[in-house]
Amino acid sequence: MQGPLASLKILDFSTLLPGPFASLLLADMGAEVLRIESPTRMDLLRVLPPHDQGTSASHAYLNRNKRSLALDLKQPQALEVVKQLLQDHDILLEQFRPGVMERLGLGYEALKAINPRLIYVSITGYGQTGPYKDRAGHDINYLALAGLASYTGREDSGPLPLGIQAADIAGGSLHGVIGLLAAVIARQHTGQGQHLDVSMTDCAFSLNALAGAGYLACGVEPGREEQMLNGGSFYDYYRSRDGRWMSVGSLEPNFMQQLCAALGRPELAAQGLSPRPEQQQALKQALQIEFEKRDYSELCALFGVIDACVEPVLSLSEAVAHPQLQARQLVTQVPRADGTTQAQMACPLKFSGGLPAPKHIGAAVGAHSDQVLAELGYSVEQIAELRRAKAIA
């Protein structure tokens, strides 16, 4: 079976998380993704714990379905290989700081001259322009500069480090895929490729969807535990008697009425839409008292049979076993090189035409070098010469 992106052939120069997660989605949807990896510089994801049979679980997941070609891009012979690959790989994904690809002779303008249809996607922390373009950063820094951290967390303890990499994935990966596919559609009409500049900070800033709109239009500066959805209302987490947590999102009156009735406090429902902060805090305290009268299992049973927008906070092991996630087949078995399989998160996108089965977990550095070079027309002797010159590994 071919996926909906089977016509796309992508050179992926990225490492770490944003670029590889983007190309994972593309590969899962059928795109042919060839990783260009350094034979001398270790990708952190390859050593990141935990490990399964000696392989980083993160690397095995993020780089499934992708082939690996090990090239030392500082060697002229390696650059010639890339230029040959550009004859039919007309999408390139990179995640270096601005200027690095240019210094290697692989900048957009140079490669565009070889293939005008080239779509060149650059994912960086701060973008290709601006005073911060050369500055180092990580997910937590992008969220901080984008304003998101200023109203996320608790008033008395400050911002909270998120359990996921929101700027990396929601900012870099997902916006990168959206932009890449938009450029593919544009190329179908114009015949021309283009350079896509994806800044994780820019895209994280756009995630201020509600609070940003309120500030820019009305001048309302959001603060921690001041808005309806960030802890300023009863929309929050509540602890059970045995120390577990429940999520309460009963914003609409009909859901609020069911919540309060289930807890035996129907009179509290009228306070749900109160705009007064002190009344919201009083409501939260009253709800917390009721939740702490019951164990987690009792609360799960109580709210499992009504539609009140109340759900338990699950651990990852519990999420994997949850009947809803199992029904959606969000875990898949992916072949290892030895013929066994590894459990991984499946592609979450559901197409009526289906998706191809996963081919393999993330491959070793250069696992497909000889295969890829042979497809380009290199002889066994020429491949050996490239290896002697340390252009490939």
mmCIF file of C-alpha atoms in Angstrom:
data_model
loop_
_atom_site.group_PDB
_atom_site.id
_atom_site.type_symbol
_atom_site.label_atom_id
_atom_site.label_comp_id
_atom_site.label_asym_id
_atom_site.label_seq_id
_atom_site.Cartn_x
_atom_site.Cartn_y
_atom_site.Cartn_z
ATOM 1 C CA MET A 1 0.000 0.000 0.000
ATOM 2 C CA GLN A 2 1.203 3.507 -0.831
ATOM 3 C CA GLY A 3 0.498 6.428 1.460
ATOM 4 C CA PRO A 4 -0.926 9.779 0.299
ATOM 5 C CA LEU A 5 2.574 11.316 0.152
ATOM 6 C CA ALA A 6 4.220 8.501 -1.827
ATOM 7 C CA SER A 7 5.242 10.939 -4.574
ATOM 8 C CA LEU A 8 7.468 12.980 -2.243
ATOM 9 C CA LYS A 9 11.206 12.316 -1.902
ATOM 10 C CA ILE A 10 12.836 14.189 0.962
ATOM 11 C CA LEU A 11 16.430 14.760 2.062
ATOM 12 C CA ASP A 12 16.434 15.156 5.834
ATOM 13 C CA PHE A 13 19.505 16.834 7.347
ATOM 14 C CA SER A 14 17.840 17.421 10.730
ATOM 15 C CA THR A 15 18.694 16.009 14.157
ATOM 16 C CA LEU A 16 17.234 16.139 17.678
ATOM 17 C CA LEU A 17 13.422 16.510 17.808
ATOM 18 C CA PRO A 18 11.679 19.156 15.613
ATOM 19 C CA GLY A 19 12.940 18.082 12.181
ATOM 20 C CA PRO A 20 12.868 14.312 12.819
ATOM 21 C CA PHE A 21 9.305 14.470 14.199
ATOM 22 C CA ALA A 22 8.244 16.404 11.085
ATOM 23 C CA SER A 23 9.869 13.898 8.724
ATOM 24 C CA LEU A 24 8.432 11.003 10.774
ATOM 25 C CA LEU A 25 4.926 12.250 10.002
ATOM 26 C CA LEU A 26 5.838 12.592 6.324
ATOM 27 C CA ALA A 27 7.406 9.114 6.213
ATOM 28 C CA ASP A 28 4.409 7.575 7.969
ATOM 29 C CA MET A 29 2.215 9.095 5.264
ATOM 30 C CA GLY A 30 4.287 7.427 2.577
ATOM 31 C CA ALA A 31 6.969 9.974 1.704
ATOM 32 C CA GLU A 32 10.421 8.568 0.920
ATOM 33 C CA VAL A 33 12.714 10.128 3.529
ATOM 34 C CA LEU A 34 16.491 9.827 3.301
ATOM 35 C CA ARG A 35 18.407 10.979 6.358
ATOM 36 C CA ILE A 36 21.777 12.601 5.627
ATOM 37 C CA GLU A 37 23.796 11.886 8.767
ATOM 38 C CA SER A 38 27.272 12.800 9.898
ATOM 39 C CA PRO A 39 29.597 9.793 10.364
ATOM 40 C CA THR A 40 31.624 11.726 12.956
ATOM 41 C CA ARG A 41 29.121 13.813 14.919
ATOM 42 C CA MET A 42 26.800 11.902 17.241
ATOM 43 C CA ASP A 43 23.083 12.684 17.105
ATOM 44 C CA LEU A 44 21.990 13.116 20.741
ATOM 45 C CA LEU A 45 18.824 11.118 20.054
ATOM 46 C CA ARG A 46 20.933 8.031 19.333
ATOM 47 C CA VAL A 47 22.213 7.950 22.933
ATOM 48 C CA LEU A 48 19.164 9.343 24.737
ATOM 49 C CA PRO A 49 17.823 6.825 27.322
ATOM 50 C CA PRO A 50 15.946 4.586 27.736
ATOM 51 C CA HIS A 51 17.375 1.949 25.410
ATOM 52 C CA ASP A 52 15.763 -1.152 23.939
ATOM 53 C CA GLN A 53 18.235 -3.835 22.837
ATOM 54 C CA GLY A 54 20.978 -1.243 22.711
ATOM 55 C CA THR A 55 18.980 1.289 20.648
ATOM 56 C CA SER A 56 17.558 4.563 21.960
ATOM 57 C CA ALA A 57 13.772 4.179 22.013
ATOM 58 C CA SER A 58 13.395 7.830 20.991
ATOM 59 C CA HIS A 59 15.670 7.434 17.973
ATOM 60 C CA ALA A 60 14.013 4.171 16.960
ATOM 61 C CA TYR A 61 10.627 5.911 16.977
ATOM 62 C CA LEU A 62 11.457 9.286 15.456
ATOM 63 C CA ASN A 63 13.453 7.799 12.589
ATOM 64 C CA ARG A 64 11.310 4.825 11.629
ATOM 65 C CA ASN A 65 10.598 4.322 7.926
ATOM 66 C CA LYS A 66 13.636 6.462 6.984
ATOM 67 C CA ARG A 67 16.819 5.362 5.237
ATOM 68 C CA SER A 68 20.223 6.626 6.432
ATOM 69 C CA LEU A 69 23.104 7.836 4.263
ATOM 70 C CA ALA A 70 26.263 8.749 6.207
ATOM 71 C CA LEU A 71 28.047 11.694 4.547
ATOM 72 C CA ASP A 72 30.824 13.950 5.804
ATOM 73 C CA LEU A 73 29.554 17.192 4.327
ATOM 74 C CA LYS A 74 32.972 18.816 4.698
ATOM 75 C CA GLN A 75 34.314 16.538 1.947
ATOM 76 C CA PRO A 76 33.840 17.704 -1.680
ATOM 77 C CA GLN A 77 32.887 14.196 -2.800
ATOM 78 C CA ALA A 78 30.006 14.175 -0.296
ATOM 79 C CA LEU A 79 28.663 17.435 -1.714
ATOM 80 C CA GLU A 80 28.645 15.887 -5.159
ATOM 81 C CA VAL A 81 26.528 13.020 -3.831
ATOM 82 C CA VAL A 82 24.005 15.512 -2.404
ATOM 83 C CA LYS A 83 23.850 17.344 -5.731
ATOM 84 C CA GLN A 84 23.100 14.094 -7.526
ATOM 85 C CA LEU A 85 20.402 13.247 -5.000
ATOM 86 C CA LEU A 86 18.752 16.605 -5.744
ATOM 87 C CA GLN A 87 17.885 15.421 -9.223
ATOM 88 C CA ASP A 88 14.917 13.513 -7.810
ATOM 89 C CA HIS A 89 14.816 14.462 -4.095
ATOM 90 C CA ASP A 90 13.198 17.860 -4.507
ATOM 91 C CA ILE A 91 12.382 18.573 -0.856
ATOM 92 C CA LEU A 92 15.070 19.313 1.730
ATOM 93 C CA LEU A 93 14.620 19.631 5.498
ATOM 94 C CA GLU A 94 17.374 21.118 7.673
ATOM 95 C CA GLN A 95 17.697 22.316 11.250
ATOM 96 C CA PHE A 96 21.109 23.978 11.468
ATOM 97 C CA ARG A 97 21.651 27.525 12.687
ATOM 98 C CA PRO A 98 21.340 30.150 9.918
ATOM 99 C CA GLY A 99 24.378 30.211 7.654
ATOM 100 C CA VAL A 100 25.650 26.674 8.357
ATOM 101 C CA MET A 101 24.237 25.117 5.184
ATOM 102 C CA GLU A 102 25.552 28.065 3.143
ATOM 103 C CA ARG A 103 29.065 27.521 4.517
ATOM 104 C CA LEU A 104 28.821 23.873 3.501
ATOM 105 C CA GLY A 105 27.832 24.883 -0.027
ATOM 106 C CA LEU A 106 24.284 23.616 0.534
ATOM 107 C CA GLY A 107 22.341 26.853 0.966
ATOM 108 C CA TYR A 108 19.010 27.388 -0.740
ATOM 109 C CA GLU A 109 20.262 29.644 -3.529
ATOM 110 C CA ALA A 110 23.066 27.250 -4.465
ATOM 111 C CA LEU A 111 20.790 24.216 -4.543
ATOM 112 C CA LYS A 112 17.937 26.073 -6.232
ATOM 113 C CA ALA A 113 20.281 26.591 -9.180
ATOM 114 C CA ILE A 114 20.561 22.799 -9.471
ATOM 115 C CA ASN A 115 16.835 22.118 -9.057
ATOM 116 C CA PRO A 116 14.433 25.096 -9.305
ATOM 117 C CA ARG A 117 11.625 22.855 -8.005
ATOM 118 C CA LEU A 118 13.418 22.435 -4.699
ATOM 119 C CA ILE A 119 11.344 23.059 -1.561
ATOM 120 C CA TYR A 120 13.839 23.906 1.182
ATOM 121 C CA VAL A 121 12.533 23.856 4.758
ATOM 122 C CA SER A 122 14.658 25.425 7.512
ATOM 123 C CA ILE A 123 13.533 24.876 11.114
ATOM 124 C CA THR A 124 15.392 27.021 13.657
ATOM 125 C CA GLY A 125 14.832 28.455 17.112
ATOM 126 C CA TYR A 126 14.490 32.085 16.093
ATOM 127 C CA GLY A 127 14.318 32.125 12.295
ATOM 128 C CA GLN A 128 16.649 33.237 9.505
ATOM 129 C CA THR A 129 16.458 36.941 10.385
ATOM 130 C CA GLY A 130 16.393 39.171 13.459
ATOM 131 C CA PRO A 131 18.886 39.845 16.281
ATOM 132 C CA TYR A 132 18.390 36.374 17.812
ATOM 133 C CA LYS A 133 18.894 34.359 14.605
ATOM 134 C CA ASP A 134 22.319 33.046 15.700
ATOM 135 C CA ARG A 135 21.415 32.566 19.356
ATOM 136 C CA ALA A 136 21.235 29.113 20.964
ATOM 137 C CA GLY A 137 17.984 27.997 22.554
ATOM 138 C CA HIS A 138 15.760 25.136 23.631
ATOM 139 C CA ASP A 139 12.038 24.535 23.917
ATOM 140 C CA ILE A 140 11.762 26.223 27.331
ATOM 141 C CA ASN A 141 13.459 29.376 25.974
ATOM 142 C CA TYR A 142 11.161 29.660 22.952
ATOM 143 C CA LEU A 143 8.070 29.304 25.150
ATOM 144 C CA ALA A 144 9.450 31.960 27.489
ATOM 145 C CA LEU A 145 10.190 34.511 24.756
ATOM 146 C CA ALA A 146 6.867 33.835 23.019
ATOM 147 C CA GLY A 147 4.982 34.882 26.173
ATOM 148 C CA LEU A 148 3.387 31.489 26.790
ATOM 149 C CA ALA A 149 5.232 30.775 30.026
ATOM 150 C CA SER A 150 4.067 34.064 31.564
ATOM 151 C CA TYR A 151 0.533 32.792 32.106
ATOM 152 C CA THR A 152 1.150 29.043 32.400
ATOM 153 C CA GLY A 153 1.640 27.648 35.900
ATOM 154 C CA ARG A 154 0.591 28.583 39.417
ATOM 155 C CA GLU A 155 0.473 32.106 40.820
ATOM 156 C CA ASP A 156 2.437 31.182 43.939
ATOM 157 C CA SER A 157 5.085 28.996 42.280
ATOM 158 C CA GLY A 158 5.559 30.498 38.819
ATOM 159 C CA PRO A 159 5.861 28.909 35.380
ATOM 160 C CA LEU A 160 5.836 25.132 35.047
ATOM 161 C CA PRO A 161 8.189 23.174 32.770
ATOM 162 C CA LEU A 162 5.848 21.293 30.431
ATOM 163 C CA GLY A 163 6.044 17.538 30.117
ATOM 164 C CA ILE A 164 6.129 17.836 26.322
ATOM 165 C CA GLN A 165 8.196 19.974 23.948
ATOM 166 C CA ALA A 166 5.448 22.315 22.778
ATOM 167 C CA ALA A 167 7.618 24.788 20.851
ATOM 168 C CA ASP A 168 9.661 22.019 19.226
ATOM 169 C CA ILE A 169 6.701 19.913 18.088
ATOM 170 C CA ALA A 170 3.654 22.210 17.862
ATOM 171 C CA GLY A 171 5.932 25.051 16.786
ATOM 172 C CA GLY A 172 8.653 23.526 14.633
ATOM 173 C CA SER A 173 7.470 20.090 13.529
ATOM 174 C CA LEU A 174 3.786 20.652 12.811
ATOM 175 C CA HIS A 175 4.187 24.110 11.286
ATOM 176 C CA GLY A 176 7.076 22.743 9.232
ATOM 177 C CA VAL A 177 4.907 19.972 7.802
ATOM 178 C CA ILE A 178 2.033 22.379 7.102
ATOM 179 C CA GLY A 179 4.326 24.818 5.301
ATOM 180 C CA LEU A 180 6.074 22.061 3.371
ATOM 181 C CA LEU A 181 2.813 20.607 2.079
ATOM 182 C CA ALA A 182 1.529 24.088 1.195
ATOM 183 C CA ALA A 183 4.711 24.654 -0.830
ATOM 184 C CA VAL A 184 4.140 21.325 -2.615
ATOM 185 C CA ILE A 185 0.647 22.454 -3.624
ATOM 186 C CA ALA A 186 1.986 25.817 -4.812
ATOM 187 C CA ARG A 187 4.667 24.051 -6.865
ATOM 188 C CA GLN A 188 2.002 22.009 -8.630
ATOM 189 C CA HIS A 189 0.671 25.292 -10.033
ATOM 190 C CA THR A 190 3.894 27.245 -10.595
ATOM 191 C CA GLY A 191 6.535 24.584 -11.158
ATOM 192 C CA GLN A 192 8.778 26.444 -8.723
ATOM 193 C CA GLY A 193 9.968 25.536 -5.255
ATOM 194 C CA GLN A 194 10.711 27.969 -2.430
ATOM 195 C CA HIS A 195 12.506 28.418 0.894
ATOM 196 C CA LEU A 196 10.384 28.007 4.019
ATOM 197 C CA ASP A 197 11.697 29.768 7.149
ATOM 198 C CA VAL A 198 10.150 28.107 10.237
ATOM 199 C CA SER A 199 10.982 29.736 13.567
ATOM 200 C CA MET A 200 9.956 27.745 16.628
ATOM 201 C CA THR A 201 9.604 30.999 18.581
ATOM 202 C CA ASP A 202 7.395 32.529 15.882
ATOM 203 C CA CYS A 203 5.180 29.477 15.782
ATOM 204 C CA ALA A 204 5.044 29.222 19.578
ATOM 205 C CA PHE A 205 3.961 32.878 19.634
ATOM 206 C CA SER A 206 1.072 32.001 17.314
ATOM 207 C CA LEU A 207 -0.093 29.437 19.895
ATOM 208 C CA ASN A 208 -1.188 32.369 22.081
ATOM 209 C CA ALA A 209 -4.460 31.981 20.179
ATOM 210 C CA LEU A 210 -6.940 33.187 22.815
ATOM 211 C CA ALA A 211 -4.733 35.213 25.141
ATOM 212 C CA GLY A 212 -2.879 36.882 22.279
ATOM 213 C CA ALA A 213 -6.089 37.929 20.579
ATOM 214 C CA GLY A 214 -7.351 39.382 23.858
ATOM 215 C CA TYR A 215 -4.172 41.343 24.499
ATOM 216 C CA LEU A 216 -3.749 42.760 20.986
ATOM 217 C CA ALA A 217 -7.403 43.739 20.548
ATOM 218 C CA CYS A 218 -8.315 44.701 24.109
ATOM 219 C CA GLY A 219 -5.050 45.238 25.978
ATOM 220 C CA VAL A 220 -5.803 42.479 28.501
ATOM 221 C CA GLU A 221 -2.479 41.083 29.751
ATOM 222 C CA PRO A 222 -2.921 37.419 30.753
ATOM 223 C CA GLY A 223 -1.537 36.268 34.097
ATOM 224 C CA ARG A 224 -1.143 32.928 35.811
ATOM 225 C CA GLU A 225 -4.423 31.591 37.248
ATOM 226 C CA GLU A 226 -6.310 34.635 35.950
ATOM 227 C CA GLN A 227 -7.994 33.320 32.791
ATOM 228 C CA MET A 228 -10.835 30.857 32.469
ATOM 229 C CA LEU A 229 -8.609 28.130 31.002
ATOM 230 C CA ASN A 230 -5.361 28.555 32.954
ATOM 231 C CA GLY A 231 -6.516 28.030 36.529
ATOM 232 C CA GLY A 232 -8.470 31.243 37.016
ATOM 233 C CA SER A 233 -11.756 29.340 37.075
ATOM 234 C CA PHE A 234 -12.962 25.917 38.228
ATOM 235 C CA TYR A 235 -11.591 24.508 34.939
ATOM 236 C CA ASP A 236 -8.689 22.713 36.647
ATOM 237 C CA TYR A 237 -7.319 19.540 38.200
ATOM 238 C CA TYR A 238 -8.639 18.138 41.486
ATOM 239 C CA ARG A 239 -7.010 15.663 43.857
ATOM 240 C CA SER A 240 -8.814 12.535 45.012
ATOM 241 C CA ARG A 241 -8.749 11.178 48.563
ATOM 242 C CA ASP A 242 -5.988 8.720 47.650
ATOM 243 C CA GLY A 243 -3.782 11.289 45.912
ATOM 244 C CA ARG A 244 -4.736 10.800 42.246
ATOM 245 C CA TRP A 245 -6.034 13.576 40.010
ATOM 246 C CA MET A 246 -9.131 14.289 37.924
ATOM 247 C CA SER A 247 -9.483 16.858 35.148
ATOM 248 C CA VAL A 248 -12.599 19.047 35.166
ATOM 249 C CA GLY A 249 -13.578 20.908 32.002
ATOM 250 C CA SER A 250 -17.299 21.324 32.688
ATOM 251 C CA LEU A 251 -17.567 24.835 31.224
ATOM 252 C CA GLU A 252 -21.032 24.644 29.657
ATOM 253 C CA PRO A 253 -24.010 24.826 32.050
ATOM 254 C CA ASN A 254 -25.343 21.361 31.191
ATOM 255 C CA PHE A 255 -21.957 19.787 31.966
ATOM 256 C CA MET A 256 -21.593 21.860 35.140
ATOM 257 C CA GLN A 257 -24.991 20.731 36.338
ATOM 258 C CA GLN A 258 -24.049 17.077 35.843
ATOM 259 C CA LEU A 259 -20.736 17.588 37.630
ATOM 260 C CA CYS A 260 -22.314 19.185 40.686
ATOM 261 C CA ALA A 261 -25.210 16.744 40.815
ATOM 262 C CA ALA A 262 -22.819 13.792 40.687
ATOM 263 C CA LEU A 263 -20.888 15.249 43.625
ATOM 264 C CA GLY A 264 -24.093 15.818 45.589
ATOM 265 C CA ARG A 265 -23.778 19.606 45.433
ATOM 266 C CA PRO A 266 -26.261 20.708 42.722
ATOM 267 C CA GLU A 267 -26.466 24.208 44.240
ATOM 268 C CA LEU A 268 -22.870 24.902 43.135
ATOM 269 C CA ALA A 269 -23.754 24.759 39.439
ATOM 270 C CA ALA A 270 -25.032 28.335 39.359
ATOM 271 C CA GLN A 271 -21.578 29.624 40.268
ATOM 272 C CA GLY A 272 -19.897 28.061 37.249
ATOM 273 C CA LEU A 273 -20.262 31.062 34.942
ATOM 274 C CA SER A 274 -19.576 33.737 37.538
ATOM 275 C CA PRO A 275 -17.017 36.272 36.229
ATOM 276 C CA ARG A 276 -15.940 37.185 39.757
ATOM 277 C CA PRO A 277 -12.503 35.735 40.626
ATOM 278 C CA GLU A 278 -13.325 35.376 44.313
ATOM 279 C CA GLN A 279 -16.433 33.348 43.516
ATOM 280 C CA GLN A 280 -14.479 31.106 41.154
ATOM 281 C CA GLN A 281 -11.895 30.457 43.860
ATOM 282 C CA ALA A 282 -14.646 29.645 46.354
ATOM 283 C CA LEU A 283 -16.176 27.238 43.835
ATOM 284 C CA LYS A 284 -12.809 25.554 43.277
ATOM 285 C CA GLN A 285 -12.365 25.068 47.019
ATOM 286 C CA ALA A 286 -15.848 23.590 47.345
ATOM 287 C CA LEU A 287 -15.234 21.199 44.446
ATOM 288 C CA GLN A 288 -11.876 20.161 45.880
ATOM 289 C CA ILE A 289 -13.532 19.260 49.169
ATOM 290 C CA GLU A 290 -16.008 17.039 47.346
ATOM 291 C CA PHE A 291 -13.336 15.334 45.232
ATOM 292 C CA GLU A 292 -11.237 14.609 48.315
ATOM 293 C CA LYS A 293 -14.156 12.739 49.878
ATOM 294 C CA ARG A 294 -13.782 10.011 47.238
ATOM 295 C CA ASP A 295 -11.026 7.692 46.031
ATOM 296 C CA TYR A 296 -9.804 7.799 42.451
ATOM 297 C CA SER A 297 -11.562 4.564 41.486
ATOM 298 C CA GLU A 298 -14.858 5.843 42.871
ATOM 299 C CA LEU A 299 -14.519 9.082 40.900
ATOM 300 C CA CYS A 300 -13.689 7.173 37.700
ATOM 301 C CA ALA A 301 -16.791 5.032 38.141
ATOM 302 C CA LEU A 302 -18.928 8.053 39.010
ATOM 303 C CA PHE A 303 -17.963 10.153 35.995
ATOM 304 C CA GLY A 304 -17.438 7.282 33.586
ATOM 305 C CA VAL A 305 -21.191 6.914 33.082
ATOM 306 C CA ILE A 306 -22.121 10.584 32.610
ATOM 307 C CA ASP A 307 -21.151 13.311 30.128
ATOM 308 C CA ALA A 308 -19.714 15.990 32.398
ATOM 309 C CA CYS A 309 -16.278 16.617 30.777
ATOM 310 C CA VAL A 310 -14.528 15.037 33.750
ATOM 311 C CA GLU A 311 -11.739 12.539 33.047
ATOM 312 C CA PRO A 312 -8.977 10.926 35.109
ATOM 313 C CA VAL A 313 -5.343 11.989 34.774
ATOM 314 C CA LEU A 314 -3.740 8.833 33.387
ATOM 315 C CA SER A 315 -0.153 7.701 33.513
ATOM 316 C CA LEU A 316 1.377 6.705 30.174
ATOM 317 C CA SER A 317 0.930 3.014 31.001
ATOM 318 C CA GLU A 318 -2.743 3.642 31.780
ATOM 319 C CA ALA A 319 -3.187 5.711 28.611
ATOM 320 C CA VAL A 320 -1.748 2.902 26.473
ATOM 321 C CA ALA A 321 -4.241 0.475 28.034
ATOM 322 C CA HIS A 322 -7.247 2.825 27.806
ATOM 323 C CA PRO A 323 -10.038 1.392 25.619
ATOM 324 C CA GLN A 324 -10.409 4.629 23.620
ATOM 325 C CA LEU A 325 -6.727 4.753 22.654
ATOM 326 C CA GLN A 326 -6.733 1.018 21.973
ATOM 327 C CA ALA A 327 -9.781 1.346 19.747
ATOM 328 C CA ARG A 328 -7.941 4.053 17.810
ATOM 329 C CA GLN A 329 -4.925 1.720 17.389
ATOM 330 C CA LEU A 330 -2.424 4.293 18.627
ATOM 331 C CA VAL A 331 0.253 1.689 19.345
ATOM 332 C CA THR A 332 1.855 -0.298 16.536
ATOM 333 C CA GLN A 333 4.525 -2.963 16.229
ATOM 334 C CA VAL A 334 7.500 -1.892 14.091
ATOM 335 C CA PRO A 335 10.064 -4.354 12.668
ATOM 336 C CA ARG A 336 13.622 -4.366 14.003
ATOM 337 C CA ALA A 337 16.597 -5.376 11.866
ATOM 338 C CA ASP A 338 16.712 -8.786 13.583
ATOM 339 C CA GLY A 339 13.151 -9.655 12.580
ATOM 340 C CA THR A 340 11.567 -8.945 15.971
ATOM 341 C CA THR A 341 9.351 -5.916 16.579
ATOM 342 C CA GLN A 342 9.276 -2.884 18.859
ATOM 343 C CA ALA A 343 6.113 -1.254 20.189
ATOM 344 C CA GLN A 344 5.845 2.393 19.114
ATOM 345 C CA MET A 345 3.260 5.144 18.952
ATOM 346 C CA ALA A 346 1.409 4.867 15.658
ATOM 347 C CA CYS A 347 0.751 7.662 13.199
ATOM 348 C CA PRO A 348 -2.320 9.427 14.635
ATOM 349 C CA LEU A 349 -3.730 10.429 11.236
ATOM 350 C CA LYS A 350 -6.523 8.229 9.912
ATOM 351 C CA PHE A 351 -7.059 8.042 6.139
ATOM 352 C CA SER A 352 -9.973 6.169 4.617
ATOM 353 C CA GLY A 353 -7.499 4.783 2.091
ATOM 354 C CA GLY A 354 -5.218 3.591 4.878
ATOM 355 C CA LEU A 355 -1.490 4.037 5.453
ATOM 356 C CA PRO A 356 1.366 1.657 4.650
ATOM 357 C CA ALA A 357 2.559 -0.570 7.489
ATOM 358 C CA PRO A 358 5.716 0.653 9.251
ATOM 359 C CA LYS A 359 8.861 -0.655 7.518
ATOM 360 C CA HIS A 360 11.498 -0.532 10.251
ATOM 361 C CA ILE A 361 12.639 1.308 13.362
ATOM 362 C CA GLY A 362 15.279 4.047 13.111
ATOM 363 C CA ALA A 363 18.283 2.685 11.245
ATOM 364 C CA ALA A 364 21.976 2.711 12.151
ATOM 365 C CA VAL A 365 24.098 5.574 10.804
ATOM 366 C CA GLY A 366 24.797 4.877 7.146
ATOM 367 C CA ALA A 367 22.765 1.668 7.119
ATOM 368 C CA HIS A 368 21.596 2.381 3.574
ATOM 369 C CA SER A 369 24.658 4.212 2.195
ATOM 370 C CA ASP A 370 25.684 1.538 -0.303
ATOM 371 C CA GLN A 371 22.091 0.951 -1.395
ATOM 372 C CA VAL A 372 21.411 4.656 -1.999
ATOM 373 C CA LEU A 373 24.694 5.208 -3.865
ATOM 374 C CA ALA A 374 24.089 2.168 -6.050
ATOM 375 C CA GLU A 375 20.675 3.611 -6.960
ATOM 376 C CA LEU A 376 22.493 6.782 -8.050
ATOM 377 C CA GLY A 377 24.657 4.729 -10.396
ATOM 378 C CA TYR A 378 27.836 4.462 -8.320
ATOM 379 C CA SER A 379 29.826 1.291 -8.893
ATOM 380 C CA VAL A 380 31.224 -0.877 -6.120
ATOM 381 C CA GLU A 381 34.678 0.590 -6.819
ATOM 382 C CA GLN A 382 33.405 4.176 -6.713
ATOM 383 C CA ILE A 383 31.642 3.536 -3.405
ATOM 384 C CA ALA A 384 34.844 2.065 -1.990
ATOM 385 C CA GLU A 385 36.745 5.160 -3.125
ATOM 386 C CA LEU A 386 34.244 7.443 -1.392
ATOM 387 C CA ARG A 387 34.741 5.395 1.757
ATOM 388 C CA ARG A 388 38.552 5.629 1.478
ATOM 389 C CA ALA A 389 38.220 9.405 1.093
ATOM 390 C CA LYS A 390 36.032 9.418 4.248
ATOM 391 C CA ALA A 391 33.230 11.118 2.341
ATOM 392 C CA ILE A 392 30.894 8.299 3.379
ATOM 393 C CA ALA A 393 30.794 5.858 6.276
#
